[in-house]
PDB file of C-alpha atoms in Angstrom:
ATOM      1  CA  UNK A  12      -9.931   5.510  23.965  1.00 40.00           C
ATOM      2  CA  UNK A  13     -11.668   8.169  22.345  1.00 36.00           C
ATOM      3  CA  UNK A  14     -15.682   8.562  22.475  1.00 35.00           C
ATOM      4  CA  UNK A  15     -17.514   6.537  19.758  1.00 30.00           C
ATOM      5  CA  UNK A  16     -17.960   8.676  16.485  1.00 30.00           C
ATOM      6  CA  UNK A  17     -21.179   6.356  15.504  1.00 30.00           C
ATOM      7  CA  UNK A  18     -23.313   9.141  13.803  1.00 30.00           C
ATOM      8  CA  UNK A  19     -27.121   8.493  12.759  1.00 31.00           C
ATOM      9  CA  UNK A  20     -28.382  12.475  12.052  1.00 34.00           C
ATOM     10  CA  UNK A  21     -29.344  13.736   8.963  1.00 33.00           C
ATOM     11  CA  UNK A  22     -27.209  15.590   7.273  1.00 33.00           C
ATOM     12  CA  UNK A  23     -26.706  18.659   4.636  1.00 32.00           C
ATOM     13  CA  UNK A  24     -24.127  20.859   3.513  1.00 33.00           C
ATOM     14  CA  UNK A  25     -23.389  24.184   4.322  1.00 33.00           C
ATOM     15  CA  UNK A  26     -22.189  26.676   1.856  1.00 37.00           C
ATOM     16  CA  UNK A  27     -18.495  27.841   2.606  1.00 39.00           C
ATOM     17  CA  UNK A  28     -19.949  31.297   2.166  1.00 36.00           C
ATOM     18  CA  UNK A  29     -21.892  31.081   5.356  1.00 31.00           C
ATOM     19  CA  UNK A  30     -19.082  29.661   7.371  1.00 38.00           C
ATOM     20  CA  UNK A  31     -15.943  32.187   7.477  1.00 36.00           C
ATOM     21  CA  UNK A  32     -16.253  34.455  10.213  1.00 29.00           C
ATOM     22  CA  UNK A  33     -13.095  36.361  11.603  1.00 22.00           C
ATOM     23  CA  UNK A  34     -11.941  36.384  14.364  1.00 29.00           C
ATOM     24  CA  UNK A  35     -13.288  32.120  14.942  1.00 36.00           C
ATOM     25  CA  UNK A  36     -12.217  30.842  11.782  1.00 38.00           C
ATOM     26  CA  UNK A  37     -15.055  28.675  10.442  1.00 37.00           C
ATOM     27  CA  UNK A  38     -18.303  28.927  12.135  1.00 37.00           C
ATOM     28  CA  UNK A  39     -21.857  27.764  11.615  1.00 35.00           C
ATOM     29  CA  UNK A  40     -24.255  30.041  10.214  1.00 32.00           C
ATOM     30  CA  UNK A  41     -27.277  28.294   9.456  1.00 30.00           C
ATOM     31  CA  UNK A  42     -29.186  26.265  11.999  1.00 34.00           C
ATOM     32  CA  UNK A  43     -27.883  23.470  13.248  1.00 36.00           C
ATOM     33  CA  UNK A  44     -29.671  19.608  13.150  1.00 38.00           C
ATOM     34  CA  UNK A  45     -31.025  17.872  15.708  1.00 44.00           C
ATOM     35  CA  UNK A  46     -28.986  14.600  17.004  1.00 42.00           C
ATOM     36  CA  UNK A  47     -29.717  11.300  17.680  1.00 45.00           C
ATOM     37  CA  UNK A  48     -28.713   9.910  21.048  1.00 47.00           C
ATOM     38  CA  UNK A  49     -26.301   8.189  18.797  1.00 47.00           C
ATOM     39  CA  UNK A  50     -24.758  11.156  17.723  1.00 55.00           C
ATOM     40  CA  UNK A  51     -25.027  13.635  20.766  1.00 68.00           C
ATOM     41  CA  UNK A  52     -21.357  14.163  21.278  1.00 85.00           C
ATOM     42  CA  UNK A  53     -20.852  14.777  17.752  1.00 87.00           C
ATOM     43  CA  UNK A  54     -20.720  18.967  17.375  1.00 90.00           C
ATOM     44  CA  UNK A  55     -19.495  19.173  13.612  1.00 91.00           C
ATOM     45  CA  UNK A  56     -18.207  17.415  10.376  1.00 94.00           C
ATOM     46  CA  UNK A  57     -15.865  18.637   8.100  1.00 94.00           C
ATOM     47  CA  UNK A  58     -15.266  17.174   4.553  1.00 94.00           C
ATOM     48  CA  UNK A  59     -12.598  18.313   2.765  1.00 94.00           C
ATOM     49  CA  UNK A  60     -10.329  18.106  -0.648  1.00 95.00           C
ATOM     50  CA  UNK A  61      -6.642  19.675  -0.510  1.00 96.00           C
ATOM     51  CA  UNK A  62      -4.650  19.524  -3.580  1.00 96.00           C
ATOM     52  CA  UNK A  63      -0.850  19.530  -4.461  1.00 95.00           C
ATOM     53  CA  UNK A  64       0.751  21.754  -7.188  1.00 94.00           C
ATOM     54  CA  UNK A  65       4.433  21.237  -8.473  1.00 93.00           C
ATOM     55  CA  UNK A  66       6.335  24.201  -9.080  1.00 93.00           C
ATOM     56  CA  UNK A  67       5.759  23.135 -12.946  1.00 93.00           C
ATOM     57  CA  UNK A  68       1.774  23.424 -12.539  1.00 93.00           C
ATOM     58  CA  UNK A  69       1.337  19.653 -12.193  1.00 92.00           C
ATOM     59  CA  UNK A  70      -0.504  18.060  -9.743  1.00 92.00           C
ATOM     60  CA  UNK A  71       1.454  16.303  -7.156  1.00 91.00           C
ATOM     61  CA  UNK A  72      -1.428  14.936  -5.063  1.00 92.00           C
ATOM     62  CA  UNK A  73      -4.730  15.181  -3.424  1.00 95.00           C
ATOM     63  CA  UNK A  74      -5.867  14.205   0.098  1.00 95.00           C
ATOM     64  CA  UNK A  75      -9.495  13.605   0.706  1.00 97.00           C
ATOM     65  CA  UNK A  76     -10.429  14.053   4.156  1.00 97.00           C
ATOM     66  CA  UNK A  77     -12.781  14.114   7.339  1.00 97.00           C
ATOM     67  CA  UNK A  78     -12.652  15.708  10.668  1.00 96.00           C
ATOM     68  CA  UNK A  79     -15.208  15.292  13.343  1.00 95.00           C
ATOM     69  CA  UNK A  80     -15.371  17.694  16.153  1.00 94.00           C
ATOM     70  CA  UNK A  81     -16.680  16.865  19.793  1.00 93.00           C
ATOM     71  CA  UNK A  82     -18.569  19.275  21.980  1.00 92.00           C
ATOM     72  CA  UNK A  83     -15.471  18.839  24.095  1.00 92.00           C
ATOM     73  CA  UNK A  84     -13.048  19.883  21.728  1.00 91.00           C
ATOM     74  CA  UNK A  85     -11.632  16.222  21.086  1.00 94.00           C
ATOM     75  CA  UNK A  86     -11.401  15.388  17.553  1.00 95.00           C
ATOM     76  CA  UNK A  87     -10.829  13.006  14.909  1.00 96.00           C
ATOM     77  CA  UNK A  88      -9.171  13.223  11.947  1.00 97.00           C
ATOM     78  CA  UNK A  89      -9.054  10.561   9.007  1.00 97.00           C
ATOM     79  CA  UNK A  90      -7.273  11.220   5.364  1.00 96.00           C
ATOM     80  CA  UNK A  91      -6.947   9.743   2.324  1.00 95.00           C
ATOM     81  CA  UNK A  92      -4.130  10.562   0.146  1.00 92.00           C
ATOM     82  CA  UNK A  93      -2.375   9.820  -2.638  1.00 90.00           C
ATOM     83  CA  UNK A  94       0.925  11.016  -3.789  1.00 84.00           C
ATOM     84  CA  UNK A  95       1.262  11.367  -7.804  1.00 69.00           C
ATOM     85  CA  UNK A  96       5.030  12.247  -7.457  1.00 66.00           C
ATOM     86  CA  UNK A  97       5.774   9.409  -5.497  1.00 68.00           C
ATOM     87  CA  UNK A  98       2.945   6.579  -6.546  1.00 79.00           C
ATOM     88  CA  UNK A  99       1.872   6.132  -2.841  1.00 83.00           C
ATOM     89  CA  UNK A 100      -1.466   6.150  -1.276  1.00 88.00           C
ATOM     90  CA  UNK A 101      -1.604   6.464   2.152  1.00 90.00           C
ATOM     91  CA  UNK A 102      -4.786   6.376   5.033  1.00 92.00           C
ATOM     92  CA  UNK A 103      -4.565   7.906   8.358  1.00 94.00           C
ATOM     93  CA  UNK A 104      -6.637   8.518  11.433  1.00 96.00           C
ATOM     94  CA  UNK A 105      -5.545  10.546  14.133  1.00 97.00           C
ATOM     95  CA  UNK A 106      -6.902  11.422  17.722  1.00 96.00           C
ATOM     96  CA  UNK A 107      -6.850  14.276  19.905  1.00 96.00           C
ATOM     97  CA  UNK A 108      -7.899  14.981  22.876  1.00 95.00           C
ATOM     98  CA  UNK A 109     -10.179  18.094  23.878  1.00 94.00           C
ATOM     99  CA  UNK A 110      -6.039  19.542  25.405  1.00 94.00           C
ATOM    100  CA  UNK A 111      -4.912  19.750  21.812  1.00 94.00           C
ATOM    101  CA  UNK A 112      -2.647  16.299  22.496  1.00 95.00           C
ATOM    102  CA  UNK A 113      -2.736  14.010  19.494  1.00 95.00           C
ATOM    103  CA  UNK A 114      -2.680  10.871  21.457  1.00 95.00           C
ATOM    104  CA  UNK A 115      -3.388   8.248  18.760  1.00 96.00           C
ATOM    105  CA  UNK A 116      -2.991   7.613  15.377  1.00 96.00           C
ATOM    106  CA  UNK A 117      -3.215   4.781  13.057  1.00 95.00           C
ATOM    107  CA  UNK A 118      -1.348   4.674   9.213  1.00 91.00           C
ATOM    108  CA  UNK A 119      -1.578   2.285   6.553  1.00 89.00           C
ATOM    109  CA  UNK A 120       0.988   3.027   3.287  1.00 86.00           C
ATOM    110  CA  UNK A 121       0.960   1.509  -0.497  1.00 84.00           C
ATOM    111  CA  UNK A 122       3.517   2.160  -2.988  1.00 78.00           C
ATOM    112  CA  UNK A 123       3.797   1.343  -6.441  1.00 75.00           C
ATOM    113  CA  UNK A 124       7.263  -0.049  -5.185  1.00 71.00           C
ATOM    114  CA  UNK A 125       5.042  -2.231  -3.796  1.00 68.00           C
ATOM    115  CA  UNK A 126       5.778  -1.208  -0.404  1.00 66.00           C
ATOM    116  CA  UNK A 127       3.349  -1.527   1.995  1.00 72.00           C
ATOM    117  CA  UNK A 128       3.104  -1.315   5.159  1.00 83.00           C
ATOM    118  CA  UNK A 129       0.395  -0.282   8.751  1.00 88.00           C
ATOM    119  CA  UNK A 130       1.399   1.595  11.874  1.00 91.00           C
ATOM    120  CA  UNK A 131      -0.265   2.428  15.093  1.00 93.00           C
ATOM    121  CA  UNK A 132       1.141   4.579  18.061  1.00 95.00           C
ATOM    122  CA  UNK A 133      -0.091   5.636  20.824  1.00 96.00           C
ATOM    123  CA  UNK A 134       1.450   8.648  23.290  1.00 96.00           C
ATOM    124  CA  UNK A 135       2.515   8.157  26.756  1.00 96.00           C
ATOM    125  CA  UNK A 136       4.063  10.683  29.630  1.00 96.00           C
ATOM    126  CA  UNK A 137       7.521   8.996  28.840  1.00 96.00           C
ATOM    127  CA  UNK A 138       7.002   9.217  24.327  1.00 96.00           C
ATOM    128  CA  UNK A 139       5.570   6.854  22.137  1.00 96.00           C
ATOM    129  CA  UNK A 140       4.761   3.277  22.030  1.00 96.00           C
ATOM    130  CA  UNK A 141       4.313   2.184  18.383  1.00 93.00           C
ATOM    131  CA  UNK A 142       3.629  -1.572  16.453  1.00 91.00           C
ATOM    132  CA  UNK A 143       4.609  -1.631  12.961  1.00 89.00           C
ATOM    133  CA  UNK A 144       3.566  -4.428  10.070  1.00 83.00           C
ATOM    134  CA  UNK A 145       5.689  -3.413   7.196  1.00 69.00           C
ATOM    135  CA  UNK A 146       6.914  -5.182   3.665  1.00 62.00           C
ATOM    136  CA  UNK A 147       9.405  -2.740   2.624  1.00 53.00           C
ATOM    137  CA  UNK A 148      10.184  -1.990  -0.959  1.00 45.00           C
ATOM    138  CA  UNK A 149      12.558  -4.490  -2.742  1.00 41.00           C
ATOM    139  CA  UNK A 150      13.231  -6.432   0.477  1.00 51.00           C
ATOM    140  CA  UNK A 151      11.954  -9.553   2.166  1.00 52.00           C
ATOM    141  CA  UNK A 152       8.800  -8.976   3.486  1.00 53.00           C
ATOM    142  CA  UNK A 153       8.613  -8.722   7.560  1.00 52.00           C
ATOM    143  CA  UNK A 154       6.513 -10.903   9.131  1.00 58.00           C
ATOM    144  CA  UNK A 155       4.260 -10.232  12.249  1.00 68.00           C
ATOM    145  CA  UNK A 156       4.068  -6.782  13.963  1.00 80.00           C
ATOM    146  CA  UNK A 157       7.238  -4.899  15.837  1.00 84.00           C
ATOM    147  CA  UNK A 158       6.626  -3.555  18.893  1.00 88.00           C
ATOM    148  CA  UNK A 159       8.938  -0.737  20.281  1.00 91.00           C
ATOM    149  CA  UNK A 160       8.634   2.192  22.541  1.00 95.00           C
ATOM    150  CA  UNK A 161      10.709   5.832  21.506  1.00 95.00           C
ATOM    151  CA  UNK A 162      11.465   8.494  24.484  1.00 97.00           C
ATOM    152  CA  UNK A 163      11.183  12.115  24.054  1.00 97.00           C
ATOM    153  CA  UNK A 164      12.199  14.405  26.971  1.00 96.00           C
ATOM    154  CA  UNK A 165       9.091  17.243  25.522  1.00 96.00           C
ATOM    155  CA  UNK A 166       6.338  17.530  27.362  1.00 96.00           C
ATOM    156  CA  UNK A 167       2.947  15.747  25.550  1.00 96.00           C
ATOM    157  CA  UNK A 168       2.101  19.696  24.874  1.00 95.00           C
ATOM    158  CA  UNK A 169       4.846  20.054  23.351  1.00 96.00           C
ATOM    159  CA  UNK A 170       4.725  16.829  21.126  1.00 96.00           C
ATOM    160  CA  UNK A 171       2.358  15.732  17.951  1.00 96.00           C
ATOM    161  CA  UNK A 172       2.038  12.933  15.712  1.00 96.00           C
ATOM    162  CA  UNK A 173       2.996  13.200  11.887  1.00 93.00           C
ATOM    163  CA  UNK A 174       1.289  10.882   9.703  1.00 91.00           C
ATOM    164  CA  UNK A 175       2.434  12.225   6.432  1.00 86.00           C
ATOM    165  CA  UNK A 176      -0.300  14.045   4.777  1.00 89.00           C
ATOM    166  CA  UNK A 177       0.100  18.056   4.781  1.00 92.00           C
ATOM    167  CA  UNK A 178      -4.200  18.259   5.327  1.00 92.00           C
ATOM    168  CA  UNK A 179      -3.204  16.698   9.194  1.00 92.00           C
ATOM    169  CA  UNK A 180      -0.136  19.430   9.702  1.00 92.00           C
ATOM    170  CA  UNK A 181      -2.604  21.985  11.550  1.00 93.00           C
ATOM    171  CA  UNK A 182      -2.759  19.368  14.351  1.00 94.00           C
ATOM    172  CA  UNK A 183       0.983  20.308  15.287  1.00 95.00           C
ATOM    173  CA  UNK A 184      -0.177  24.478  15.837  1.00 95.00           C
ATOM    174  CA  UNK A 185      -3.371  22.978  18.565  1.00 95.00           C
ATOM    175  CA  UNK A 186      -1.485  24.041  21.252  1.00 94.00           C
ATOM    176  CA  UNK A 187       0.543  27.053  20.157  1.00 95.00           C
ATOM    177  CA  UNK A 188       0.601  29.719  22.130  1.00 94.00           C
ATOM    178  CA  UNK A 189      -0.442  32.444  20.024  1.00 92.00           C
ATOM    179  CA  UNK A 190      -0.056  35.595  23.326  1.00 92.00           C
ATOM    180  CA  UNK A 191       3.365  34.187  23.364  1.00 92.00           C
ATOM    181  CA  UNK A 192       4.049  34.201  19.390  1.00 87.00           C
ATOM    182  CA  UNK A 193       7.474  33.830  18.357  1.00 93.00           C
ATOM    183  CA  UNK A 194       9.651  30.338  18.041  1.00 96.00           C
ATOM    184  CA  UNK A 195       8.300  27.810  19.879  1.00 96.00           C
ATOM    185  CA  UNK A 196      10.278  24.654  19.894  1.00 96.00           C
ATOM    186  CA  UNK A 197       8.675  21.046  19.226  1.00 96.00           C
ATOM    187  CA  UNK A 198       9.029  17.885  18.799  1.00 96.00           C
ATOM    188  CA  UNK A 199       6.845  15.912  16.080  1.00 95.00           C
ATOM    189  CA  UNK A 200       6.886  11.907  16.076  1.00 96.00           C
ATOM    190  CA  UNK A 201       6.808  11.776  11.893  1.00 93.00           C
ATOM    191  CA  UNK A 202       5.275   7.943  11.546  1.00 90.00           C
ATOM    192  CA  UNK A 203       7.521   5.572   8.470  1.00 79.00           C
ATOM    193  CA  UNK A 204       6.821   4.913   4.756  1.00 65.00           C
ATOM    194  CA  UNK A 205       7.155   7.375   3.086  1.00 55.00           C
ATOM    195  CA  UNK A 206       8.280   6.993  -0.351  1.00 49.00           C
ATOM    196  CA  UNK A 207       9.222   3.223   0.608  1.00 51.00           C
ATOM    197  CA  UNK A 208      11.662   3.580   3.709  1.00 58.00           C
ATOM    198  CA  UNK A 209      10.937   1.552   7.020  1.00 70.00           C
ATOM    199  CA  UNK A 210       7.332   1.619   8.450  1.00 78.00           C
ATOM    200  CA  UNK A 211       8.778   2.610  12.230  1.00 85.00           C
ATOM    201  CA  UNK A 212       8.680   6.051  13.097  1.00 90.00           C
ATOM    202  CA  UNK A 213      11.153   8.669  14.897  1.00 92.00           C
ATOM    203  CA  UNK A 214      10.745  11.774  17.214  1.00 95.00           C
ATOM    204  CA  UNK A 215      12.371  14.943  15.272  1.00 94.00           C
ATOM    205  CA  UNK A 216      12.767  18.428  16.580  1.00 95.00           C
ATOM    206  CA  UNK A 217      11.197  21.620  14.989  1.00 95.00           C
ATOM    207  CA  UNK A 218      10.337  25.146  15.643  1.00 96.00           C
ATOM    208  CA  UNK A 219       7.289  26.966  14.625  1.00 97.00           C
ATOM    209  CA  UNK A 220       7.011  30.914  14.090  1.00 97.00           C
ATOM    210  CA  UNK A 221       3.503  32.935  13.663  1.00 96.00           C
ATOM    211  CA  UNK A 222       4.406  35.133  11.033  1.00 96.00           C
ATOM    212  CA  UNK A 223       1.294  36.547  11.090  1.00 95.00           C
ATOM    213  CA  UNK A 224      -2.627  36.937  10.347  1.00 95.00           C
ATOM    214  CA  UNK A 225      -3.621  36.231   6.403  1.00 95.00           C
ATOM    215  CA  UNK A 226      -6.991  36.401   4.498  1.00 93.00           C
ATOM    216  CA  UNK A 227      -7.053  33.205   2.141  1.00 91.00           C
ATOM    217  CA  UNK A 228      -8.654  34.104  -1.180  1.00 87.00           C
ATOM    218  CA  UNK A 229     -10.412  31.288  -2.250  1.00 79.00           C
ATOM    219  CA  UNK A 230     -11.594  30.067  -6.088  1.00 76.00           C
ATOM    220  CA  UNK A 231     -15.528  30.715  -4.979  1.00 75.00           C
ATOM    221  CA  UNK A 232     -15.404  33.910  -4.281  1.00 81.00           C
ATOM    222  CA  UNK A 233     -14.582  34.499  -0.712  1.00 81.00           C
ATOM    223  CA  UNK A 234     -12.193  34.988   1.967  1.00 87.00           C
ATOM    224  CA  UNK A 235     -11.000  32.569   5.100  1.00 90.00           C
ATOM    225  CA  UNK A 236      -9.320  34.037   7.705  1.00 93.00           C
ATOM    226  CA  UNK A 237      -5.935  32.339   9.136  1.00 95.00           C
ATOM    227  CA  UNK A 238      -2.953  32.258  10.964  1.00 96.00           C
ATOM    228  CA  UNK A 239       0.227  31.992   9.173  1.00 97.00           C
ATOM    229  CA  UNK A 240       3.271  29.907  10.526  1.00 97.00           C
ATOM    230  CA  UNK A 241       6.668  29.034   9.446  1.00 96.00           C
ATOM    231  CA  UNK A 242       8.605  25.653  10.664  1.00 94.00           C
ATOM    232  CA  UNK A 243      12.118  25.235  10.843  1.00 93.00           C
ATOM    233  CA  UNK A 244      12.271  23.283   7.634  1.00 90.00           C
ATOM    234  CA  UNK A 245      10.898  26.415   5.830  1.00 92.00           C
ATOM    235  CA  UNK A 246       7.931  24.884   4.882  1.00 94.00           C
ATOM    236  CA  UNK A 247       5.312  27.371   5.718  1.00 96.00           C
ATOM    237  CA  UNK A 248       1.295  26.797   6.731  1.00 97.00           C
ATOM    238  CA  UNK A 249      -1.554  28.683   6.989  1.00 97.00           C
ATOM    239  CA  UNK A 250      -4.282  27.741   9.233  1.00 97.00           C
ATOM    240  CA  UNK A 251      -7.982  28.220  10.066  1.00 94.00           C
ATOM    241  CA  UNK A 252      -8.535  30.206  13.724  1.00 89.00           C
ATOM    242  CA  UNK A 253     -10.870  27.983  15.452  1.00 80.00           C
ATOM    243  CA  UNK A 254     -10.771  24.266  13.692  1.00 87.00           C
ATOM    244  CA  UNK A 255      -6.639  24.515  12.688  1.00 93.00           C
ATOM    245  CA  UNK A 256      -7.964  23.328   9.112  1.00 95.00           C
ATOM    246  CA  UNK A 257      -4.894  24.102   6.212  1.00 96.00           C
ATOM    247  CA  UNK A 258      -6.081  26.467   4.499  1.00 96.00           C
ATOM    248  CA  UNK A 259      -2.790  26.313   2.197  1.00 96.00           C
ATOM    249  CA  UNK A 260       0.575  24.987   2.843  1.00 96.00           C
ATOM    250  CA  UNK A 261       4.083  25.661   0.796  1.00 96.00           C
ATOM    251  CA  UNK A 262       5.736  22.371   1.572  1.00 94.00           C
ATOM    252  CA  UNK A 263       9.699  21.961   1.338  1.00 90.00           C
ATOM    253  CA  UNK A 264      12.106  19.603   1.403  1.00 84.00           C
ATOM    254  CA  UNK A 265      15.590  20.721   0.982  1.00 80.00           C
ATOM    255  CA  UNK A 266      16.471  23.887  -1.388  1.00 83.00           C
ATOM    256  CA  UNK A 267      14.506  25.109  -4.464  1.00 84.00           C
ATOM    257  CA  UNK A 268      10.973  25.928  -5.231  1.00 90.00           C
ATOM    258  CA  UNK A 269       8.244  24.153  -2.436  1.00 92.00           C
ATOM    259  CA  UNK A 270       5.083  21.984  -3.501  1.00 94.00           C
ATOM    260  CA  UNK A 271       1.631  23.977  -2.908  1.00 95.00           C
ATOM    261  CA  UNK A 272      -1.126  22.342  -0.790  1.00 96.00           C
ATOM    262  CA  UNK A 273      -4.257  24.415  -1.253  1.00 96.00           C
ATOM    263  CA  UNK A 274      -8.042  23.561   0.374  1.00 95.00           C
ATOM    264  CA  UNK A 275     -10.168  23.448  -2.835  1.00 93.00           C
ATOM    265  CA  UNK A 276     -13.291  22.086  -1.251  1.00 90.00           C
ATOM    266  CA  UNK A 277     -15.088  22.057   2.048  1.00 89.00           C
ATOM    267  CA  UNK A 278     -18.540  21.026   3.357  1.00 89.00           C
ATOM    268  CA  UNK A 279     -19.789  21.284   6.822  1.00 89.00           C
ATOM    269  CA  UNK A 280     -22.188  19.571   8.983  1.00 90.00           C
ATOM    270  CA  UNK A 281     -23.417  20.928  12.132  1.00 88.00           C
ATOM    271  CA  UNK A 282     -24.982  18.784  14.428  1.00 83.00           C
ATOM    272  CA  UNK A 283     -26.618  19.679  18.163  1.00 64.00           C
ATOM    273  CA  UNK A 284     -30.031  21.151  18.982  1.00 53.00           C
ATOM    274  CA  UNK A 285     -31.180  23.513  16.299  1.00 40.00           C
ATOM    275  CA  UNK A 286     -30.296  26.904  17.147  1.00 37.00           C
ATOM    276  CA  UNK A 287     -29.915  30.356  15.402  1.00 34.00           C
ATOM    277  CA  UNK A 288     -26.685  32.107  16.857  1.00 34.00           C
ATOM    278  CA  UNK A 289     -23.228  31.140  15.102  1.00 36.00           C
ATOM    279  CA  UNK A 290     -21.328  28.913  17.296  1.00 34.00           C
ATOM    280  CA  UNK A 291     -17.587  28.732  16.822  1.00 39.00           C
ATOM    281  CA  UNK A 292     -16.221  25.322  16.192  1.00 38.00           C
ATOM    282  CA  UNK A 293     -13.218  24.580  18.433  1.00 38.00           C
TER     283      UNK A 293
END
């Protein structure tokens, strides 16, 4: 399991401002806090708001979100979001490993259907062993929890867990290898429930590209640095350096104009010994 996240340091907010540095994505520029023993593994916290725009200007969504970074490298990720086009609201946690491996995730799914549904996986050498609780839209409701285990032939580096909202894509690009560049081939386990369809989930392939390095103009002012990739699908992503954060994403699925995911708000708490260099989070 994954080291406890129970966090008792003060905290404050960073401006953005101070926290874009190229070349390491977001960094830390003011001093850091000191940490209780509580919190000692604990290196920073992200807080974050992405939202969706339709094609037609409308908002399609917003995910609220939280990511706590390790001194390790391990991280945690947990979302909120909710769907306009599609009434759902959906929570997920995810957790990697200081290797860039997602190897668990949790996902719980409402739908104005009235589908609803919880899912947990975990990764193993051989794929992924999942339990599933789900009451799917207009059908008898399932009782008790499924267990079932799904194969994959990738290698775990070469595997990642999809929970659904487009703030937890940049976990899939962790262990991208950016000397190499050029289509890499994957294989993403994309958890159920979406827009009220079965609660199990299903390995699918997919190939990501670096297309390149982008500067991010944001509302406030400033710029982020990030790397920008294109999947198979088309749908294209473009990620902080150091923390994998989207930065913005152009979502599609099928032909015709894609749904844009864009990080309108971000906070960031350091935590550690106070110090006065600029660490890069990982």
């Amino acid at each position: 399991m994954h080291k406890s996240l129970t966090m008792k340091a003060a905290t404050r907010y960073v401006p953005l401002a101070l926290l874009a540095a190229l070349g390491g994505g977001i960094a830390a520029a003011a001093e850091t806090h000191e940490a209780t023993d509580s919190g000692a593994n604990l290196q920073r916290l992200y807080r974050g708001t992405t939202v969706c725009t339709a094609p037609d200007g409308k908002n399609c969504g917003t995910d609220y979100w939280n990511l706590f970074v390790q001194k390790d490298g391990s991280r945690v990720l947990q979302v909120a979001s909710e769907t306009a086009r599609a009434g759902e609201v959906r929570h997920a946690t995810i957790v990697i490993e200081a290797d860039g491996i997602a190897r668990e995730a949790f996902m719980h799914n409402r739908s104005m259907s009235g589908a609803l549904g919880s899912a947990y996986v975990v990764q193993t050498d051989a794929g992924v062993d999942q339990a599933v609780h789900a009451t799917e839209a207009l059908k008898t409701p399932t009782d008790g929890i499924e267990l079932s285990s799904v194969s994959s032939d990738k290698s775990l580096k070469e595997r990642s867990i999809g929970t659904g909202p487009v703030v937890a894509d940049g976990s899939h690009f962790l262990n991208y290898d950016i000397a190499a560049a050029g289509d890499q081939a994957r294989e993403v386990f994309w958890m159920g429930g979406s827009f009220g369809g079965t609660m199990a989930g299903s390995f699918r392939p997919t190939t990501y590209t670096l297309v390149g390095e982008e500067s991010i103009a944001m509302p406030q002012g400033y710029e982020i640095p990030t790397d920008h990739f294109r999947m198979a699908s088309g749908s294209e992503v473009w990620l902080t350096k150091g923390s994998r954060i989207v930065v913005r994403a152009d979502v599609r699925f099928g032909p015709g104009p894609a749904l844009r995911y864009e990080l309108t708000e971000l906070n960031v708490t350091p935590f550690g010994p106070t110090q006065t260099a600029k660490p890069e989070a990982k």
